[in-house]
Amino acid sequence: MKSNLAAGSMVQNVAGMPTTLRGCRVFSGLSLEEDREWLLRCHSRTLSAGESLVDFEDMSKDVFIVQTGEIRAVLRFSVGKEAILGSFKRGDILGEQAAVDDLARSASLMAVSDASVTVIPYAVFHDILQQRPDVALGLLQHLSRRIRGMNDRLSEMSFLDTKHRLYNTLLRLSRVRNDGSRERIISPPLVHAELAEHIGASRETVSREMSRLAREDLVERTSRAIVLKNPLELSRRLSRALEG
């Protein structure tokens, strides 16, 4: 039993960090021992950049926890046309909707970079929910936050024009720079086609607006990041658009 426990729970992922369920907010209430025991019934999967984890309308019901890399949820409308529904990194949970409602996958999941995930089989996921009411409550809270986020995106698409949707997306995807400045960064930088998929616009429209922001010294693109040099001004413009 001890040898199996070590093999199932203390395996290091490709980034050298321990595989864990507790690193996911939904499962944060598990004890270390419980984490190890549940992991014995799970398995790992590694993906190369661009590789598919699951496809739209797939009938599989497994749940995934991202351990390394980045996974993106996309909805494809036709060849070359897709909408990015979200990007997920270490500790994020994926695939839980199909495991809850028993319907087909509502989006495709694809590795943006080399990635590894913990695969929680459908039966194991439901065993955890039945035995740990706090995990079930955590899942409900997670789904509620996701609905709120979708409502925000719907409002954005309904009430903002293209350039203000771009401002909002830049602010939402960015994080505070660690040098004490007020600048924010998106790292690694998204190409214009990816930004266009986020806001439901063409790449050409995004390129024109990003060039204008660069001329106004509000945005700078480097090899490693998109730098929001004056995020406060972008926020002001967004507020004025929402008010007017």
GROMACS .gro file of C-alpha atoms in nm:
model
  244
    1MET     CA    1   0.000   0.000   0.000
    2LYS     CA    2   0.278   0.243   0.088
    3SER     CA    3   0.459   0.185  -0.238
    4ASN     CA    4   0.138   0.246  -0.433
    5LEU     CA    5   0.071   0.557  -0.230
    6ALA     CA    6   0.410   0.699  -0.314
    7ALA     CA    7   0.372   0.614  -0.681
    8GLY     CA    8   0.026   0.764  -0.705
    9SER     CA    9   0.064   1.080  -0.501
   10MET     CA   10   0.422   1.199  -0.480
   11VAL     CA   11   0.502   1.191  -0.852
   12GLN     CA   12   0.665   1.508  -0.972
   13ASN     CA   13   0.518   1.668  -1.281
   14VAL     CA   14   0.727   1.790  -1.573
   15ALA     CA   15   0.800   2.121  -1.397
   16GLY     CA   16   0.931   1.941  -1.088
   17MET     CA   17   0.628   2.033  -0.872
   18PRO     CA   18   0.425   1.767  -0.689
   19THR     CA   19   0.099   1.657  -0.846
   20THR     CA   20  -0.192   1.755  -0.623
   21LEU     CA   21  -0.568   1.798  -0.612
   22ARG     CA   22  -0.546   2.033  -0.313
   23GLY     CA   23  -0.382   2.296  -0.531
   24CYS     CA   24  -0.722   2.345  -0.694
   25ARG     CA   25  -0.953   2.578  -0.503
   26VAL     CA   26  -1.245   2.334  -0.525
   27PHE     CA   27  -1.041   2.062  -0.351
   28SER     CA   28  -0.849   2.285  -0.110
   29GLY     CA   29  -1.029   2.139   0.194
   30LEU     CA   30  -0.881   1.791   0.141
   31SER     CA   31  -0.617   1.683   0.389
   32LEU     CA   32  -0.277   1.577   0.261
   33GLU     CA   33  -0.365   1.213   0.328
   34GLU     CA   34  -0.699   1.243   0.147
   35ASP     CA   35  -0.524   1.410  -0.145
   36ARG     CA   36  -0.285   1.117  -0.170
   37GLU     CA   37  -0.562   0.858  -0.144
   38TRP     CA   38  -0.778   1.014  -0.417
   39LEU     CA   39  -0.478   1.057  -0.646
   40LEU     CA   40  -0.429   0.681  -0.638
   41ARG     CA   41  -0.752   0.656  -0.841
   42CYS     CA   42  -0.651   0.929  -1.087
   43HIS     CA   43  -0.387   0.941  -1.358
   44SER     CA   44  -0.177   1.201  -1.536
   45ARG     CA   45  -0.166   1.311  -1.896
   46THR     CA   46   0.093   1.524  -2.071
   47LEU     CA   47   0.022   1.732  -2.380
   48SER     CA   48   0.236   1.909  -2.635
   49ALA     CA   49   0.157   2.265  -2.741
   50GLY     CA   50  -0.137   2.258  -2.983
   51GLU     CA   51  -0.254   1.912  -2.875
   52SER     CA   52  -0.623   1.858  -2.801
   53LEU     CA   53  -0.733   1.741  -2.456
   54VAL     CA   54  -1.101   1.696  -2.548
   55ASP     CA   55  -1.311   1.803  -2.846
   56PHE     CA   56  -1.642   1.986  -2.867
   57GLU     CA   57  -1.938   1.746  -2.827
   58ASP     CA   58  -1.707   1.469  -2.702
   59MET     CA   59  -1.906   1.238  -2.471
   60SER     CA   60  -1.624   1.174  -2.222
   61LYS     CA   61  -1.689   1.279  -1.861
   62ASP     CA   62  -1.343   1.301  -1.702
   63VAL     CA   63  -1.250   1.609  -1.499
   64PHE     CA   64  -0.906   1.769  -1.528
   65ILE     CA   65  -0.681   1.969  -1.295
   66VAL     CA   66  -0.407   2.167  -1.469
   67GLN     CA   67  -0.068   2.094  -1.311
   68THR     CA   68   0.165   2.270  -1.557
   69GLY     CA   69   0.136   2.478  -1.871
   70GLU     CA   70  -0.178   2.641  -2.008
   71ILE     CA   71  -0.501   2.493  -2.146
   72ARG     CA   72  -0.747   2.698  -2.351
   73ALA     CA   73  -1.122   2.643  -2.393
   74VAL     CA   74  -1.238   2.736  -2.743
   75LEU     CA   75  -1.562   2.722  -2.937
   76ARG     CA   76  -1.513   2.672  -3.310
   77PHE     CA   77  -1.779   2.806  -3.547
   78SER     CA   78  -1.614   2.718  -3.880
   79VAL     CA   79  -1.269   2.665  -4.027
   80GLY     CA   80  -1.047   2.941  -3.892
   81LYS     CA   81  -1.325   3.093  -3.680
   82GLU     CA   82  -1.325   3.037  -3.305
   83ALA     CA   83  -1.400   3.215  -2.979
   84ILE     CA   84  -1.173   3.181  -2.676
   85LEU     CA   85  -1.388   3.103  -2.373
   86GLY     CA   86  -1.104   3.104  -2.122
   87SER     CA   87  -0.744   3.012  -2.046
   88PHE     CA   88  -0.650   2.789  -1.753
   89LYS     CA   89  -0.325   2.735  -1.564
   90ARG     CA   90  -0.193   2.544  -1.262
   91GLY     CA   91  -0.467   2.469  -1.011
   92ASP     CA   92  -0.758   2.535  -1.246
   93ILE     CA   93  -1.033   2.276  -1.293
   94LEU     CA   94  -1.165   2.182  -1.638
   95GLY     CA   95  -1.434   1.954  -1.774
   96GLU     CA   96  -1.650   1.962  -1.462
   97GLN     CA   97  -1.962   2.076  -1.650
   98ALA     CA   98  -1.994   1.751  -1.849
   99ALA     CA   99  -1.932   1.551  -1.531
  100VAL     CA  100  -2.217   1.735  -1.357
  101ASP     CA  101  -2.488   1.743  -1.627
  102ASP     CA  102  -2.389   1.424  -1.818
  103LEU     CA  103  -2.411   1.608  -2.151
  104ALA     CA  104  -2.156   1.638  -2.430
  105ARG     CA  105  -1.857   1.869  -2.398
  106SER     CA  106  -1.958   2.231  -2.457
  107ALA     CA  107  -1.615   2.341  -2.583
  108SER     CA  108  -1.283   2.208  -2.707
  109LEU     CA  109  -0.983   2.206  -2.470
  110MET     CA  110  -0.641   2.256  -2.625
  111ALA     CA  111  -0.291   2.294  -2.483
  112VAL     CA  112  -0.150   2.641  -2.552
  113SER     CA  113   0.192   2.530  -2.430
  114ASP     CA  114   0.338   2.197  -2.321
  115ALA     CA  115   0.116   2.100  -2.031
  116SER     CA  116   0.027   1.826  -1.785
  117VAL     CA  117  -0.307   1.755  -1.620
  118THR     CA  118  -0.440   1.524  -1.354
  119VAL     CA  119  -0.731   1.323  -1.495
  120ILE     CA  120  -1.008   1.255  -1.241
  121PRO     CA  121  -1.234   0.980  -1.376
  122TYR     CA  122  -1.608   1.050  -1.368
  123ALA     CA  123  -1.678   0.787  -1.099
  124VAL     CA  124  -1.398   0.916  -0.878
  125PHE     CA  125  -1.518   1.275  -0.911
  126HIS     CA  126  -1.867   1.176  -0.798
  127ASP     CA  127  -1.730   0.967  -0.511
  128ILE     CA  128  -1.544   1.275  -0.384
  129LEU     CA  129  -1.855   1.493  -0.411
  130GLN     CA  130  -2.065   1.238  -0.221
  131GLN     CA  131  -1.810   1.188   0.056
  132ARG     CA  132  -1.700   1.550   0.093
  133PRO     CA  133  -1.991   1.802   0.106
  134ASP     CA  134  -1.739   2.087   0.137
  135VAL     CA  135  -1.594   1.992  -0.203
  136ALA     CA  136  -1.946   1.985  -0.350
  137LEU     CA  137  -2.006   2.333  -0.206
  138GLY     CA  138  -1.673   2.449  -0.348
  139LEU     CA  139  -1.780   2.321  -0.688
  140LEU     CA  140  -2.109   2.513  -0.666
  141GLN     CA  141  -1.919   2.831  -0.577
  142HIS     CA  142  -1.682   2.772  -0.867
  143LEU     CA  143  -1.971   2.726  -1.112
  144SER     CA  144  -2.138   3.039  -0.974
  145ARG     CA  145  -1.820   3.242  -1.033
  146ARG     CA  146  -1.804   3.107  -1.388
  147ILE     CA  147  -2.166   3.211  -1.455
  148ARG     CA  148  -2.091   3.560  -1.322
  149GLY     CA  149  -1.789   3.579  -1.551
  150MET     CA  150  -2.000   3.473  -1.849
  151ASN     CA  151  -2.257   3.740  -1.760
  152ASP     CA  152  -1.979   3.998  -1.756
  153ARG     CA  153  -1.860   3.883  -2.099
  154LEU     CA  154  -2.216   3.896  -2.234
  155SER     CA  155  -2.259   4.250  -2.102
  156GLU     CA  156  -1.927   4.346  -2.258
  157MET     CA  157  -2.034   4.215  -2.599
  158SER     CA  158  -2.374   4.385  -2.569
  159PHE     CA  159  -2.278   4.732  -2.445
  160LEU     CA  160  -1.921   4.799  -2.561
  161ASP     CA  161  -1.787   4.867  -2.908
  162THR     CA  162  -1.480   4.687  -3.039
  163LYS     CA  163  -1.210   4.917  -2.907
  164HIS     CA  164  -1.357   4.928  -2.557
  165ARG     CA  165  -1.392   4.550  -2.555
  166LEU     CA  166  -1.022   4.544  -2.638
  167TYR     CA  167  -0.940   4.778  -2.348
  168ASN     CA  168  -1.144   4.561  -2.113
  169THR     CA  169  -0.975   4.243  -2.232
  170LEU     CA  170  -0.627   4.391  -2.198
  171LEU     CA  171  -0.704   4.493  -1.840
  172ARG     CA  172  -0.868   4.160  -1.755
  173LEU     CA  173  -0.583   3.946  -1.892
  174SER     CA  174  -0.304   4.157  -1.745
  175ARG     CA  175  -0.135   4.144  -1.405
  176VAL     CA  176   0.049   4.405  -1.202
  177ARG     CA  177   0.415   4.434  -1.290
  178ASN     CA  178   0.655   4.323  -1.015
  179ASP     CA  179   0.880   4.629  -1.032
  180GLY     CA  180   0.674   4.865  -0.819
  181SER     CA  181   0.539   5.061  -1.115
  182ARG     CA  182   0.173   5.106  -1.202
  183GLU     CA  183   0.217   4.924  -1.530
  184ARG     CA  184   0.045   4.595  -1.602
  185ILE     CA  185   0.167   4.317  -1.831
  186ILE     CA  186   0.032   4.025  -2.031
  187SER     CA  187   0.307   3.764  -2.044
  188PRO     CA  188   0.363   3.578  -2.265
  189PRO     CA  189   0.219   3.829  -2.513
  190LEU     CA  190  -0.088   3.737  -2.714
  191VAL     CA  191  -0.074   3.789  -3.089
  192HIS     CA  192  -0.340   4.012  -3.242
  193ALA     CA  193  -0.533   3.715  -3.380
  194GLU     CA  194  -0.571   3.576  -3.027
  195LEU     CA  195  -0.688   3.911  -2.891
  196ALA     CA  196  -0.938   3.925  -3.176
  197GLU     CA  197  -1.077   3.586  -3.074
  198HIS     CA  198  -1.120   3.710  -2.718
  199ILE     CA  199  -1.331   4.010  -2.820
  200GLY     CA  200  -1.512   3.880  -3.128
  201ALA     CA  201  -1.341   4.107  -3.381
  202SER     CA  202  -1.110   4.077  -3.680
  203ARG     CA  203  -0.732   4.066  -3.648
  204GLU     CA  204  -0.704   4.375  -3.868
  205THR     CA  205  -0.930   4.575  -3.636
  206VAL     CA  206  -0.727   4.475  -3.332
  207SER     CA  207  -0.399   4.556  -3.511
  208ARG     CA  208  -0.519   4.906  -3.597
  209GLU     CA  209  -0.632   4.977  -3.242
  210MET     CA  210  -0.316   4.835  -3.085
  211SER     CA  211  -0.106   5.053  -3.319
  212ARG     CA  212  -0.307   5.357  -3.211
  213LEU     CA  213  -0.259   5.272  -2.843
  214ALA     CA  214   0.113   5.234  -2.905
  215ARG     CA  215   0.130   5.579  -3.070
  216GLU     CA  216  -0.046   5.723  -2.765
  217ASP     CA  217   0.215   5.553  -2.543
  218LEU     CA  218  -0.055   5.355  -2.363
  219VAL     CA  219   0.062   5.011  -2.476
  220GLU     CA  220   0.401   4.870  -2.566
  221ARG     CA  221   0.477   4.528  -2.711
  222THR     CA  222   0.804   4.355  -2.631
  223SER     CA  223   0.927   4.006  -2.711
  224ARG     CA  224   0.812   3.888  -2.368
  225ALA     CA  225   0.500   4.086  -2.288
  226ILE     CA  226   0.231   4.334  -2.380
  227VAL     CA  227   0.290   4.623  -2.142
  228LEU     CA  228  -0.002   4.844  -2.038
  229LYS     CA  229   0.192   5.162  -1.967
  230ASN     CA  230  -0.108   5.357  -1.843
  231PRO     CA  231  -0.378   5.112  -1.731
  232LEU     CA  232  -0.556   5.390  -1.539
  233GLU     CA  233  -0.626   5.576  -1.864
  234LEU     CA  234  -0.762   5.259  -2.024
  235SER     CA  235  -0.988   5.216  -1.721
  236ARG     CA  236  -1.107   5.578  -1.750
  237ARG     CA  237  -1.194   5.531  -2.117
  238LEU     CA  238  -1.379   5.210  -2.036
  239SER     CA  239  -1.575   5.379  -1.756
  240ARG     CA  240  -1.676   5.667  -1.981
  241ALA     CA  241  -1.798   5.421  -2.246
  242LEU     CA  242  -2.007   5.233  -1.990
  243GLU     CA  243  -2.153   5.554  -1.849
  244GLY     CA  244  -2.238   5.704  -2.186
   0.00000   0.00000   0.00000
